[in-house]
PDB file of C-alpha atoms and ligand atoms in Angstrom:
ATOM      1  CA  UNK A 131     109.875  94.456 105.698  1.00 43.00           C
ATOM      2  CA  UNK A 132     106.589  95.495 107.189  1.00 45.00           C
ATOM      3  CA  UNK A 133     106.587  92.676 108.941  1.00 46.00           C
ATOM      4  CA  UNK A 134     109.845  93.341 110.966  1.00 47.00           C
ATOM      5  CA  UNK A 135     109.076  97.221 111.137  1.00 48.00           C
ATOM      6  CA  UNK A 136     106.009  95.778 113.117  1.00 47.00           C
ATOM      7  CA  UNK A 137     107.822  93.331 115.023  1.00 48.00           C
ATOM      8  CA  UNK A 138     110.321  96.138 116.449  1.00 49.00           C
ATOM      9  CA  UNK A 139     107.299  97.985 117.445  1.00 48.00           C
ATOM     10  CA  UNK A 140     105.940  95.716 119.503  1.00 47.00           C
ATOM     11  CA  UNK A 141     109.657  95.054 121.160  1.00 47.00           C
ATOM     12  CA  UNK A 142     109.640  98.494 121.908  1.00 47.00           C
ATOM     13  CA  UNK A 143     106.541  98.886 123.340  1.00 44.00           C
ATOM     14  CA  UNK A 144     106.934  95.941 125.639  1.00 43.00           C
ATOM     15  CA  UNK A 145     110.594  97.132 126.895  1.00 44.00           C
ATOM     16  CA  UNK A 146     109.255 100.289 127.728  1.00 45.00           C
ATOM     17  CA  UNK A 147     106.725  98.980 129.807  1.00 48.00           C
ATOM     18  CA  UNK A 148     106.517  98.789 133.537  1.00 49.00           C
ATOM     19  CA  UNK A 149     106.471  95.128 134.032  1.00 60.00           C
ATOM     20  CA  UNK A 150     109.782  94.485 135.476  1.00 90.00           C
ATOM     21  CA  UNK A 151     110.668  97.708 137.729  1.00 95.00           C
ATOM     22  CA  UNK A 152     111.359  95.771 140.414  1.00 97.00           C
ATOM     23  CA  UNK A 153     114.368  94.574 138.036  1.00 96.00           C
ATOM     24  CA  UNK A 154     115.839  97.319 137.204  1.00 97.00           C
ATOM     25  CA  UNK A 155     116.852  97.942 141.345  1.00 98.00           C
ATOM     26  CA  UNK A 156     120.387  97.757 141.758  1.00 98.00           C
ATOM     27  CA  UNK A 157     120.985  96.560 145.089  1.00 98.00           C
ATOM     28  CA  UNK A 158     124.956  96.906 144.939  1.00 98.00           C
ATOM     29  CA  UNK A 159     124.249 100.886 144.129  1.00 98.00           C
ATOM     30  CA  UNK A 160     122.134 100.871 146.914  1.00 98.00           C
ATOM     31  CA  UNK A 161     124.353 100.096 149.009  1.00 98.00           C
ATOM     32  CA  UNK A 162     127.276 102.505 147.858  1.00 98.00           C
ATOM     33  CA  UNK A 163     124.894 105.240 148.014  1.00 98.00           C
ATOM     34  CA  UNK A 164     124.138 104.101 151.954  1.00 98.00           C
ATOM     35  CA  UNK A 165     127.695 104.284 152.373  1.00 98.00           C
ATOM     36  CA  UNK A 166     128.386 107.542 150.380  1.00 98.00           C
ATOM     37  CA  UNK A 167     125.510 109.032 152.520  1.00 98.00           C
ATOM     38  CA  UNK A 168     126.925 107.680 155.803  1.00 98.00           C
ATOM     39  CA  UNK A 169     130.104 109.318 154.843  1.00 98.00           C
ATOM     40  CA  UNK A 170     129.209 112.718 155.221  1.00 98.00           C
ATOM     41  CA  UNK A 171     128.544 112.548 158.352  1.00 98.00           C
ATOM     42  CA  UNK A 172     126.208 113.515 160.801  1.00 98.00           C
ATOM     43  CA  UNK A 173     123.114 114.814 158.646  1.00 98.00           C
ATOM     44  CA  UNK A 174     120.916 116.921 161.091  1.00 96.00           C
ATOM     45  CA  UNK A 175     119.596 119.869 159.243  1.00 95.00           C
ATOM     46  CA  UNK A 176     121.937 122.906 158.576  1.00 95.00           C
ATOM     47  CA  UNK A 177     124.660 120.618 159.171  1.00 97.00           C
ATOM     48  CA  UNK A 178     127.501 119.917 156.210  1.00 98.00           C
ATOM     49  CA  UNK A 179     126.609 116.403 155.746  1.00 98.00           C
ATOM     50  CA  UNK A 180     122.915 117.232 155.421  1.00 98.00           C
ATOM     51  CA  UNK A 181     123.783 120.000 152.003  1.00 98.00           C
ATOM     52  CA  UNK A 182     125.967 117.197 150.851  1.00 98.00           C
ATOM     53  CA  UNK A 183     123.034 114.629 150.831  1.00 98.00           C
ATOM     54  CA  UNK A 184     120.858 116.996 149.096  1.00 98.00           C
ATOM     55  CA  UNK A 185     123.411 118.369 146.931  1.00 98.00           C
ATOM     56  CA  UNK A 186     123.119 114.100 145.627  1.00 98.00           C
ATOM     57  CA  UNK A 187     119.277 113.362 145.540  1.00 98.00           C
ATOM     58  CA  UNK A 188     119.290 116.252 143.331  1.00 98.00           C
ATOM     59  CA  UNK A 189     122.041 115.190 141.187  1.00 98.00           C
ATOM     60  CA  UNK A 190     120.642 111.859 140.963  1.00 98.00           C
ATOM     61  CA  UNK A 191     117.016 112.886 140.102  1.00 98.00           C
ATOM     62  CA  UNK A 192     118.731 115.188 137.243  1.00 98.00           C
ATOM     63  CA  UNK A 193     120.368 112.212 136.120  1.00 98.00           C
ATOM     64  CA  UNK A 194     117.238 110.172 136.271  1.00 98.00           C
ATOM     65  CA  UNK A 195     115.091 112.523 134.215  1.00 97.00           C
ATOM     66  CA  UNK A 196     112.613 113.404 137.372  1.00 98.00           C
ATOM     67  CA  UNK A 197     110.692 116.788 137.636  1.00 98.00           C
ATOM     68  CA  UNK A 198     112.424 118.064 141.098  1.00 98.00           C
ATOM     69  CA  UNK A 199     109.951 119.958 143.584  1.00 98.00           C
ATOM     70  CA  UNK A 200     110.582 121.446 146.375  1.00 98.00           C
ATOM     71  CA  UNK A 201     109.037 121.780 149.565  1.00 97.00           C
ATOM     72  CA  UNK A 202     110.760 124.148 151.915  1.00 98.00           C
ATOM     73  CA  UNK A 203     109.383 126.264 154.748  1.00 97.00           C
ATOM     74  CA  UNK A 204     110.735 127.385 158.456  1.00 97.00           C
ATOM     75  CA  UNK A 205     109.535 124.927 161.126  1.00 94.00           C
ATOM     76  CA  UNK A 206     109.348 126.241 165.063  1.00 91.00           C
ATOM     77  CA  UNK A 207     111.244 123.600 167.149  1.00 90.00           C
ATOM     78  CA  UNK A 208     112.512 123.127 170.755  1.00 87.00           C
ATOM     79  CA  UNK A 209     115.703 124.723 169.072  1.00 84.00           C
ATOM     80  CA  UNK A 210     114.345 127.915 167.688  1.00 90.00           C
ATOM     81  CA  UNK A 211     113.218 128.540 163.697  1.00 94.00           C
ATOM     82  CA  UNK A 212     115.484 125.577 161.602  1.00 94.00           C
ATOM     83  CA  UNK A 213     114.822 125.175 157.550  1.00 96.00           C
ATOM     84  CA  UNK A 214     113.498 122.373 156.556  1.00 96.00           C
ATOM     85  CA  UNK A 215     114.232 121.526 153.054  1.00 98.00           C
ATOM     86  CA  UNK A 216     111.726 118.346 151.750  1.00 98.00           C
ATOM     87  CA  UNK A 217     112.719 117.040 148.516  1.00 98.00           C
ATOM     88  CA  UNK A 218     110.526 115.710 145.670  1.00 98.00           C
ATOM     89  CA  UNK A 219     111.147 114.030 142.626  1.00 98.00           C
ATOM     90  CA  UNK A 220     108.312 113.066 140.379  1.00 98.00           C
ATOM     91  CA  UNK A 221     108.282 110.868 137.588  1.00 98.00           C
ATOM     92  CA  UNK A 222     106.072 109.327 134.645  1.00 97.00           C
ATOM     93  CA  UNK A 223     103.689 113.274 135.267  1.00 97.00           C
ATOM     94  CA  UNK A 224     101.310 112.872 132.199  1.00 96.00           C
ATOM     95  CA  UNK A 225      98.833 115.833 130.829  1.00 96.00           C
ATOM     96  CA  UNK A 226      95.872 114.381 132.738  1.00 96.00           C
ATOM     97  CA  UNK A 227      94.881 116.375 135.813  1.00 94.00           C
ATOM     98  CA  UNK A 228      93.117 112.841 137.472  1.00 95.00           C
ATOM     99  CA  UNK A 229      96.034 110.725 137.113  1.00 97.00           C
ATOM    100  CA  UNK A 230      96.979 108.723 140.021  1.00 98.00           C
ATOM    101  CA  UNK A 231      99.834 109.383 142.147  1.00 98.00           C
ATOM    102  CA  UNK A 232     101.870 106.578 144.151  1.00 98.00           C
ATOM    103  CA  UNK A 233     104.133 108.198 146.658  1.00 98.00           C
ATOM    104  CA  UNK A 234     107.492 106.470 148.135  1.00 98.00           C
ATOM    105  CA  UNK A 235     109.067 108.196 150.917  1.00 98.00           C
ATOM    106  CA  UNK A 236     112.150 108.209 153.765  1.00 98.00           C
ATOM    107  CA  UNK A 237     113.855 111.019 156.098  1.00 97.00           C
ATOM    108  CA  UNK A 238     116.995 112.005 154.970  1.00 98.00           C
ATOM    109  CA  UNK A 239     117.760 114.035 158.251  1.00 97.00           C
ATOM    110  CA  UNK A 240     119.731 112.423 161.192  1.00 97.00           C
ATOM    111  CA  UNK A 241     119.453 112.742 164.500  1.00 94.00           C
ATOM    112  CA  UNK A 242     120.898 115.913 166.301  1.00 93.00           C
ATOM    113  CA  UNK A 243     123.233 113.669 168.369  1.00 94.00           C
ATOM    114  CA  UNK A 244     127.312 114.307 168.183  1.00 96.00           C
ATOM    115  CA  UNK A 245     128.811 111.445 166.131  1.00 97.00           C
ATOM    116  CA  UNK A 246     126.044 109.759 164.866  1.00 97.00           C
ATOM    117  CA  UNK A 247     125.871 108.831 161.419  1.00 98.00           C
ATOM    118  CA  UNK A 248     122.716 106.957 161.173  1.00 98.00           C
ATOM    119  CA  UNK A 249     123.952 104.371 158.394  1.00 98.00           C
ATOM    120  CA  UNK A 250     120.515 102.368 158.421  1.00 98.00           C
ATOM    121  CA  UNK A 251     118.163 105.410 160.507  1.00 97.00           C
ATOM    122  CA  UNK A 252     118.817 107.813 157.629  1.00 98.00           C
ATOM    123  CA  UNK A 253     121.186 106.738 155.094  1.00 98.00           C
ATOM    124  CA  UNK A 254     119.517 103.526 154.078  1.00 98.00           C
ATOM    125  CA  UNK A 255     116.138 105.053 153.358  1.00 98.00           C
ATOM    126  CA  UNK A 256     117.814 108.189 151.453  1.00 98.00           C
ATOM    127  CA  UNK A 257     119.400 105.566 149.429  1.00 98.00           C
ATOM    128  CA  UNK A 258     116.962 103.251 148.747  1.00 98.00           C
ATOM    129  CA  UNK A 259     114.742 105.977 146.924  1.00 98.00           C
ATOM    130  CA  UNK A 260     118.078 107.344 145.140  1.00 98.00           C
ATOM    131  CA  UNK A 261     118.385 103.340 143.793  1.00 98.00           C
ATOM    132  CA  UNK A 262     114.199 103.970 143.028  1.00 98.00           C
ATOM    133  CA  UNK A 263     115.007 106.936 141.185  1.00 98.00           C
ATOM    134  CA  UNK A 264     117.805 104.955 138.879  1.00 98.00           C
ATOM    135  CA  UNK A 265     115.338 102.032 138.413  1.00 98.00           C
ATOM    136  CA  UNK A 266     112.245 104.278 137.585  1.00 98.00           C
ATOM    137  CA  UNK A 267     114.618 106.134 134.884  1.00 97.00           C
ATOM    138  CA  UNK A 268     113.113 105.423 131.838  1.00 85.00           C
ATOM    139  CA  UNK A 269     110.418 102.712 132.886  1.00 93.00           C
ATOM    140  CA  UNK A 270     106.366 103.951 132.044  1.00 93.00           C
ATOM    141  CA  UNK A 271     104.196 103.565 134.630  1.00 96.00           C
ATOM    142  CA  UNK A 272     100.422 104.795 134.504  1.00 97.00           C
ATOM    143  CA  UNK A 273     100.772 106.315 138.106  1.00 98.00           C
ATOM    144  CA  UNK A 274     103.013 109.261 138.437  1.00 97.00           C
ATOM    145  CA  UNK A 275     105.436 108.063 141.155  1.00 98.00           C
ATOM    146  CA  UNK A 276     106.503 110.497 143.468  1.00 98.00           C
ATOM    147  CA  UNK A 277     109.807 109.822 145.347  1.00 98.00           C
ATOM    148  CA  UNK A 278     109.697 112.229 148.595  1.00 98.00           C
ATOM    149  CA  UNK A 279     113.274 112.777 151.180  1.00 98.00           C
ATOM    150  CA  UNK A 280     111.656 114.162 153.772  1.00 97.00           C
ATOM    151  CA  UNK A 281     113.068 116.396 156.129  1.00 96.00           C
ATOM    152  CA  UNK A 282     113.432 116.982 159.992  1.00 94.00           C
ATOM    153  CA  UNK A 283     111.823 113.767 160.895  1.00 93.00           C
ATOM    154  CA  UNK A 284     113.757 113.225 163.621  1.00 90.00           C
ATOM    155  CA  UNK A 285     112.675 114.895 167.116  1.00 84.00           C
ATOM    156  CA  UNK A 286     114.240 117.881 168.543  1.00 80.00           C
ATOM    157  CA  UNK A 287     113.934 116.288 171.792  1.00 79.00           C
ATOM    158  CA  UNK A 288     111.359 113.723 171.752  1.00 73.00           C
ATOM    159  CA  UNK A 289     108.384 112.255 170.013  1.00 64.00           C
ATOM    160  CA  UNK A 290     105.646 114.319 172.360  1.00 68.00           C
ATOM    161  CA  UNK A 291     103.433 116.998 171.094  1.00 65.00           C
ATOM    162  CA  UNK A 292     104.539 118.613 168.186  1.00 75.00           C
ATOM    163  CA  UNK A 293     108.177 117.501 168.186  1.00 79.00           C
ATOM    164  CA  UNK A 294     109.255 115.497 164.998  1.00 90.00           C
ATOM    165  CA  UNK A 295     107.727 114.804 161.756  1.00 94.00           C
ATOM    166  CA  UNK A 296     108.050 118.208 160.612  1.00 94.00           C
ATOM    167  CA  UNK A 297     108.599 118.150 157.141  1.00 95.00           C
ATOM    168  CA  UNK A 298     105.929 115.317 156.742  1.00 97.00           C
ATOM    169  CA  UNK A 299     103.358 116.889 158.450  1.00 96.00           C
ATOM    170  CA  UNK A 300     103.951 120.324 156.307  1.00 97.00           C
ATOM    171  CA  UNK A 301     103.630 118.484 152.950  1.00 98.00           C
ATOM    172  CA  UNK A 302     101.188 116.105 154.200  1.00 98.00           C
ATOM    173  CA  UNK A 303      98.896 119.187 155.032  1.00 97.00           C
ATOM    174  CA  UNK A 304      99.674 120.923 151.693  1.00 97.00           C
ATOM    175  CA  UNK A 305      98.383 118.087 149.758  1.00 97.00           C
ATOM    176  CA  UNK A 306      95.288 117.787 152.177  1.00 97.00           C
ATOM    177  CA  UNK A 307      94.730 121.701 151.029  1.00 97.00           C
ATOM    178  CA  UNK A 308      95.633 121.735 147.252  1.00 96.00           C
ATOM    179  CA  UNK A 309      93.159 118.726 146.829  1.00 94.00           C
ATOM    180  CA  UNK A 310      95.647 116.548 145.460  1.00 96.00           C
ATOM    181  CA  UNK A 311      95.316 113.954 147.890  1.00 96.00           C
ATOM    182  CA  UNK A 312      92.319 112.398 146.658  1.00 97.00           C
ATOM    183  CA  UNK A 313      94.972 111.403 143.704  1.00 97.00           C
ATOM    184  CA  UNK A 314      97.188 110.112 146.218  1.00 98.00           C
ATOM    185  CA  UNK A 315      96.624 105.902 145.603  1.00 97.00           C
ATOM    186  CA  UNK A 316      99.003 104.952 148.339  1.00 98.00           C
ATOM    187  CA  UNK A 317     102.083 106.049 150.335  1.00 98.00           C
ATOM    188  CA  UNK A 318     104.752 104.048 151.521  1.00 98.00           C
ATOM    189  CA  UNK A 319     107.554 104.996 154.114  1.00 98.00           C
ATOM    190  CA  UNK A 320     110.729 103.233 153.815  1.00 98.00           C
ATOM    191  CA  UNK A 321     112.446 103.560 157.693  1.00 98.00           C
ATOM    192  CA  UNK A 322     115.630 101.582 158.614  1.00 98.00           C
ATOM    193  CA  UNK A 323     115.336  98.845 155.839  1.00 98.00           C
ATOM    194  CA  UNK A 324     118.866  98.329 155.220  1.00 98.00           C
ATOM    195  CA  UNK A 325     119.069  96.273 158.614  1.00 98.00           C
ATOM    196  CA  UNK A 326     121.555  93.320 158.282  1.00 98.00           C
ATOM    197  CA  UNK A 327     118.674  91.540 160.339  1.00 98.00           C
ATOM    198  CA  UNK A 328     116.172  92.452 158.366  1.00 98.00           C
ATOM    199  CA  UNK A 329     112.554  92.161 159.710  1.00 98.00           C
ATOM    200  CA  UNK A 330     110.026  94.261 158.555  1.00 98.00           C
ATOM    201  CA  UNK A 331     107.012  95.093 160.866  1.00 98.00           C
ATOM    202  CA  UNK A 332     103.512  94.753 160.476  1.00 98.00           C
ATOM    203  CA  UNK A 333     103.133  98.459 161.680  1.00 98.00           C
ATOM    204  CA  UNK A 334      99.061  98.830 163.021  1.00 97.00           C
ATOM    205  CA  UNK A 335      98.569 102.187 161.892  1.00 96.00           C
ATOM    206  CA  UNK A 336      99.373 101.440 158.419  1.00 98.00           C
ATOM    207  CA  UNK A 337      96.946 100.275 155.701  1.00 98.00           C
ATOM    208  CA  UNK A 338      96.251  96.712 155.959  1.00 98.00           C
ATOM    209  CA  UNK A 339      95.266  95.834 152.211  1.00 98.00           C
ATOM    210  CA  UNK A 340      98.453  97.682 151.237  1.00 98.00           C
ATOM    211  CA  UNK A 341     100.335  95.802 153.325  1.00 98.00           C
ATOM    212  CA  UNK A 342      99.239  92.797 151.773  1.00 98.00           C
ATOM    213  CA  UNK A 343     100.084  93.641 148.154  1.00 98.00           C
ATOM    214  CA  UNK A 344     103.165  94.241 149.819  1.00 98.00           C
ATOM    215  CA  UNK A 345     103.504  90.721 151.299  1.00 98.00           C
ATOM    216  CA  UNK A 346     102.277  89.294 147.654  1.00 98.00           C
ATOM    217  CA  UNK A 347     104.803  90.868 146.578  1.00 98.00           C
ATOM    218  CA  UNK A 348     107.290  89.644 148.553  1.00 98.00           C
ATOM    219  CA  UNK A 349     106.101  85.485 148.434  1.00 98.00           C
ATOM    220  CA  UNK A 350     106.163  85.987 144.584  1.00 97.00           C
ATOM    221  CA  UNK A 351     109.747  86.772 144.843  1.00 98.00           C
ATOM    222  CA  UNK A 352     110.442  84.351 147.614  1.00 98.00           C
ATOM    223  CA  UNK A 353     110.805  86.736 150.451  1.00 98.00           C
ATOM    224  CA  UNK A 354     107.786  86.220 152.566  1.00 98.00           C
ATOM    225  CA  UNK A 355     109.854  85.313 155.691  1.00 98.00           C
ATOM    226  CA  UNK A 356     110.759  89.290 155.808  1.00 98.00           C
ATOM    227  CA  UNK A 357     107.894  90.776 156.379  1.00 98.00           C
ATOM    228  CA  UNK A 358     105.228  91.283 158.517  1.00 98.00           C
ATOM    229  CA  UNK A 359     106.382  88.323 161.541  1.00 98.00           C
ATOM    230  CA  UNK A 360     105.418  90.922 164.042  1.00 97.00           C
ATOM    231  CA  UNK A 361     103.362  93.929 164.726  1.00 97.00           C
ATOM    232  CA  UNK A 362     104.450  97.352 166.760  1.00 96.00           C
ATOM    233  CA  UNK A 363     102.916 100.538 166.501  1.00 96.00           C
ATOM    234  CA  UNK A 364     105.504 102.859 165.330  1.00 94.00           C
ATOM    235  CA  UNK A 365     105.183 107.106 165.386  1.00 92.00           C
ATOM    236  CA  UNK A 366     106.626 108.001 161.772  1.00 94.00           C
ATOM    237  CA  UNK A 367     105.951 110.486 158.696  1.00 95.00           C
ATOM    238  CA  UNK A 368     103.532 107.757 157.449  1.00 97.00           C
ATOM    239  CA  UNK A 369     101.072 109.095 160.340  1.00 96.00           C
ATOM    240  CA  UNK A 370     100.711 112.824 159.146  1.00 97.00           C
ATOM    241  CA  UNK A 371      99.722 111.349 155.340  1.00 98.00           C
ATOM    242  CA  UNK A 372      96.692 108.710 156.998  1.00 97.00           C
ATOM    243  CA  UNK A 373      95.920 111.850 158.844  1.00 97.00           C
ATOM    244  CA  UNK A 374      95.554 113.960 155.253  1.00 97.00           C
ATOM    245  CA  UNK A 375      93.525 110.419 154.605  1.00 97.00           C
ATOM    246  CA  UNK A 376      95.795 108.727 152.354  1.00 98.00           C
ATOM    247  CA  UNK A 377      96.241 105.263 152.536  1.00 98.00           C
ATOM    248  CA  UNK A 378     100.124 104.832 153.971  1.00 98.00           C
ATOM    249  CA  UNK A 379     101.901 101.941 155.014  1.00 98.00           C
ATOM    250  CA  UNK A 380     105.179 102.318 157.141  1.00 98.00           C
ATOM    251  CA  UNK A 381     107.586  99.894 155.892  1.00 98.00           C
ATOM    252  CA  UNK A 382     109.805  99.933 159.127  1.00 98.00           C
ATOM    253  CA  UNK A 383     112.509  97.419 160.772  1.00 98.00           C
ATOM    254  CA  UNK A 384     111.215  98.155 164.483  1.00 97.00           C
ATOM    255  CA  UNK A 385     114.099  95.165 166.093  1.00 98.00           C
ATOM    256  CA  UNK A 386     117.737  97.290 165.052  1.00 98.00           C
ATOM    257  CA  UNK A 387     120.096  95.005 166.533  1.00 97.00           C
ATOM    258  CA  UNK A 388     119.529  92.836 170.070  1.00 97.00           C
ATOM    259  CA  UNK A 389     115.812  93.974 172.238  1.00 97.00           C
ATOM    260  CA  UNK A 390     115.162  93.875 175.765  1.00 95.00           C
ATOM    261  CA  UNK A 391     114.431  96.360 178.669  1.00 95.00           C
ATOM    262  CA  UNK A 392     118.456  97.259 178.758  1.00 94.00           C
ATOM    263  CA  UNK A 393     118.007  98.382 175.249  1.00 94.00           C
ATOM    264  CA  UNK A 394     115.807 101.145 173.019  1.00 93.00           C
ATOM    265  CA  UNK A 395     112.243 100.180 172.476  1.00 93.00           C
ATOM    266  CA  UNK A 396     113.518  99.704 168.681  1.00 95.00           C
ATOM    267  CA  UNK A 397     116.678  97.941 169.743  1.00 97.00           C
ATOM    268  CA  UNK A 398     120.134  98.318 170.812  1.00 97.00           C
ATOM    269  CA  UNK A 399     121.481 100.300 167.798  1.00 98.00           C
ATOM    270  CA  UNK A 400     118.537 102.559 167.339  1.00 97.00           C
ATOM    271  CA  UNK A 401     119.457 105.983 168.193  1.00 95.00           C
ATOM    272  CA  UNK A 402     122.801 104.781 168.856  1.00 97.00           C
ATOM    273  CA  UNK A 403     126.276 105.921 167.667  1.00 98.00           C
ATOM    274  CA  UNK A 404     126.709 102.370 166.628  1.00 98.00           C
ATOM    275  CA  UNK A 405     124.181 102.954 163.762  1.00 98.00           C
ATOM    276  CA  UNK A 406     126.959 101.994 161.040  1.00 98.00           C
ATOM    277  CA  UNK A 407     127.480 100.810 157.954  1.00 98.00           C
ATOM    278  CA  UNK A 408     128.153  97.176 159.531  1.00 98.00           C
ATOM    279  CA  UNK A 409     124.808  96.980 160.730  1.00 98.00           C
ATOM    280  CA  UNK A 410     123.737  97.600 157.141  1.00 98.00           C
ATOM    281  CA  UNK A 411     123.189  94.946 154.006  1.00 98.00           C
ATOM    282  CA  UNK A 412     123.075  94.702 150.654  1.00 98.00           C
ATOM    283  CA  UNK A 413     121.155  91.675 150.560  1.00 98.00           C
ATOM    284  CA  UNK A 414     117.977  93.785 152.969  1.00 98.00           C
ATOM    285  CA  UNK A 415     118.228  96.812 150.530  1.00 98.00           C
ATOM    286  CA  UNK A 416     117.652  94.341 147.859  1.00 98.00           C
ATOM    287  CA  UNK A 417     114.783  92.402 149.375  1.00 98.00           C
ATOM    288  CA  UNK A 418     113.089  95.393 150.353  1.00 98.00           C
ATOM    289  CA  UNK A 419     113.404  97.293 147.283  1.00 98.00           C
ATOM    290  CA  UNK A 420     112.542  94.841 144.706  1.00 98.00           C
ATOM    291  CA  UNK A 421     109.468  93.863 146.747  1.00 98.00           C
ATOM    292  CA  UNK A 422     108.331  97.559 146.986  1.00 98.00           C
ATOM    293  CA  UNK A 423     109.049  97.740 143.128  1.00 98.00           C
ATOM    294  CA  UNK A 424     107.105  94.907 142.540  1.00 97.00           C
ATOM    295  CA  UNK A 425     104.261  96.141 144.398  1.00 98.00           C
ATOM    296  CA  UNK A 426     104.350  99.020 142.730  1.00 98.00           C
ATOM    297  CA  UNK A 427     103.893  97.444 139.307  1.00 96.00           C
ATOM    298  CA  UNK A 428     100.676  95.132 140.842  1.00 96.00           C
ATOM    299  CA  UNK A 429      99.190  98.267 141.780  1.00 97.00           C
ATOM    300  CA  UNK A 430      99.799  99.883 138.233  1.00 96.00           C
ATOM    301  CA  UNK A 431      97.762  97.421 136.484  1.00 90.00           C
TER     302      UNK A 431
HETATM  303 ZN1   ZN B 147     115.428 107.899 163.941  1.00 73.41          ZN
END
């Protein structure tokens, strides 16, 4: 009797463990929630499609069991005052005021740009962290894991001066101010990973020894070949956090669709109405998020 009263204990405690996050990422769900997300439409803030997407990262976090946190403020823009609404979620928060935080982030805004839906530049990175909240529901980590939609990403007009990256710059500063980024062990920014091409950069700005967890990661689940076969520098919401010096990686597919000088810098459906849900995979949402799962777990040991 004792013996199988201690036996169950130890099942318990080694289900509860952290060990197999990266398992627990649904890929399929992933991909609905892309789709659910490109659904509503364009997403730029104030718009209808942008209250429906938060209106669903907060019903999935309450689902999930996170603490929700906002971070909302009034940003000056090209356009006049617009809200900016980012959204945290925060999971495994445990009584001790040192413990580490691991923070995975993506905009959730789309461009302001009639009839563009941004299925991958958008929706794929919203959902990615939704499937991320379902997968950390329930699983211990030692980190608290913070899952952060941030908000106005996207340029008013274009990525000079001050334009863009407004709702990662405001929290990114907050952090810097409040101390708690000295908690902060890493950051990493999920952009445009649902790619049917999928090709993840070796972005310059970003951390290099995270990066490589992240392509450990990736050959121990036989997925080396998708990351890190080219490098760009990329201007994204990872660049306010390495300013607030936290270590930050940009996880970003820079090649959407064919390149060349007829084309974007970031390819020929970047920025483009054609940004839809047939440029999008199931099979890239699943190879980047169990890799980022799995990374997250080497780093929690
Ligand atoms: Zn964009």
């Amino acid at each position: 009797m004792s013996f199988k009263l201690g036996f169950i204990a130890v099942v318990l405690a080694v289900s509860a463990r952290a060990d197999a996050l990266h398992e627990h990422f649904n890929a399929q769900q992933a991909y609905a929630y892309t789709a659910q997300i490109a659904g509503f439409g364009e997403r730029w803030p104030g718009s209808p499609g942008h209250t429906k997407t938060e209106t669903l990262i907060h019903q999935v976090l309450q689902k999930d069991g996170a603490r929700i946190e906002a971070d909302d403020f009034t940003a000056t823009t090209p356009r006049g005052p617009v809200a900016v609404h980012n959204i945290i979620g925060k999971f495994n928060v445990s009584t001790d005021p040192n413990q580490q935080i691991f923070i995975l982030a993506g905009h959730y805004d789309t461009l302001f740009q009639k009839g563009f839906i941004g299925a991958n530049d958008g929706g794929s990175s919203t959902a990615i962290l939704l499937s991320f909240a379902d997968a950390l529901a329930g699983q211990k980590t030692k980190m608290q894991i913070w899952l952060v939609w941030t908000d106005l990403e996207e340029a008013i007009n274009a990525f000079t001066g001050d334009d863009g990256l407004y709702g990662s710059r405001h929290l990114a500063q907050k952090l810097r101010a409040n101390g708690t980024q000295s908690r902060v062990r890493g950051f990493f920014l999920l952009d445009m990973i649902g790619d049917k091409e999928l090709g993840v950069a070796r972005e310059t700005e970003s951390d290099r020894k995270l990066q490589d967890f992240i392509a450990r990661a990736a050959g121990q689940l036989g997925y080396g070949q998708y990351f890190f076969q080219y490098e760009v520098g990329i201007i994204d919401d990872h660049v306010p956090f390495i300013n607030a010096g936290i270590p930050a990686v940009d996880v970003v597919d820079a090649r959407f669709g064919r390149m060349g000088p007829e084309f974007d810098s970031m390819g020929e459906f970047h920025h483009a109405n054609t940004d839809t849900m047939d440029k999008v995979s199931q099979r890239s949402l699943e190879v980047v998020g169990r890799t980022i799962l799995l990374t997250v777990e080497l780093l929690d040991r």
